[in-house]
Coordinates of C-alpha atoms in Angstrom, one line a residue:
M1 CA -0.1 0.0 0.0
A2 CA 1.4 3.4 -0.9
I3 CA 1.9 6.2 1.6
K4 CA 0.3 9.3 0.4
P5 CA 2.5 12.6 0.3
A6 CA -0.4 14.6 1.6
Y7 CA -0.7 12.4 4.7
V8 CA 3.0 12.6 5.3
K9 CA 3.1 16.5 4.8
K10 CA -0.2 16.8 6.9
T11 CA 1.0 14.8 9.9
G12 CA 4.6 16.3 9.8
T13 CA 3.5 19.8 9.7
L14 CA 0.9 19.1 12.7
L15 CA 3.5 17.6 14.7
M16 CA 5.9 20.5 14.1
E17 CA 3.2 23.0 15.2
R18 CA 2.2 20.9 18.3
Y19 CA 5.7 20.0 19.5
P20 CA 8.1 22.9 18.1
D21 CA 10.8 22.2 20.5
A22 CA 10.9 18.5 20.3
F23 CA 12.5 18.3 16.7
G24 CA 15.8 18.9 15.4
A25 CA 18.0 18.7 12.4
D26 CA 19.0 15.0 13.2
F27 CA 16.8 12.3 11.5
E28 CA 17.5 9.7 14.0
H29 CA 16.2 11.9 17.0
N30 CA 13.4 12.9 14.8
K31 CA 12.4 9.3 14.0
D32 CA 12.3 8.5 17.8
V33 CA 10.2 11.6 18.6
V34 CA 7.6 10.7 16.0
E35 CA 7.4 7.3 17.3
E36 CA 7.1 8.8 20.9
V37 CA 4.1 11.3 20.3
T38 CA 2.3 9.3 17.7
N39 CA 0.6 5.8 17.5
I40 CA 1.9 5.1 13.9
E41 CA 3.1 1.5 14.0
S42 CA 4.3 1.3 10.4
K43 CA 8.1 1.9 10.3
G44 CA 8.0 3.2 6.6
V45 CA 5.4 5.9 7.4
R46 CA 7.3 6.8 10.7
N47 CA 10.5 7.4 8.7
R48 CA 8.7 9.3 5.9
I49 CA 7.3 11.6 8.4
A50 CA 10.5 12.1 10.3
G51 CA 12.5 12.7 7.1
Y52 CA 9.8 15.3 6.0
V53 CA 10.2 17.0 9.6
T54 CA 14.1 16.8 9.1
R55 CA 13.9 18.4 5.6
K56 CA 11.6 21.1 6.8
Y57 CA 13.7 21.8 9.9
N58 CA 16.9 22.1 7.8
N59 CA 15.2 24.2 4.9
P60 CA 12.3 26.2 6.7
V61 CA 11.6 28.2 3.5
E62 CA 11.2 25.2 1.3
A63 CA 7.5 24.8 0.4

């Protein structure tokens, strides 16, 4: 089953708004934070969301 990019972006943006100080520039740290604050069981979905958050954190002006 494919992971919809809109789901990843929406969830990542929501997490960054709710937990602004929890995330950083490190993917491994963000992966752990996503696992702690959500109930997402799929490793692939968790990694995609953590990657999106990491990318947005490193390049905040990127749309």
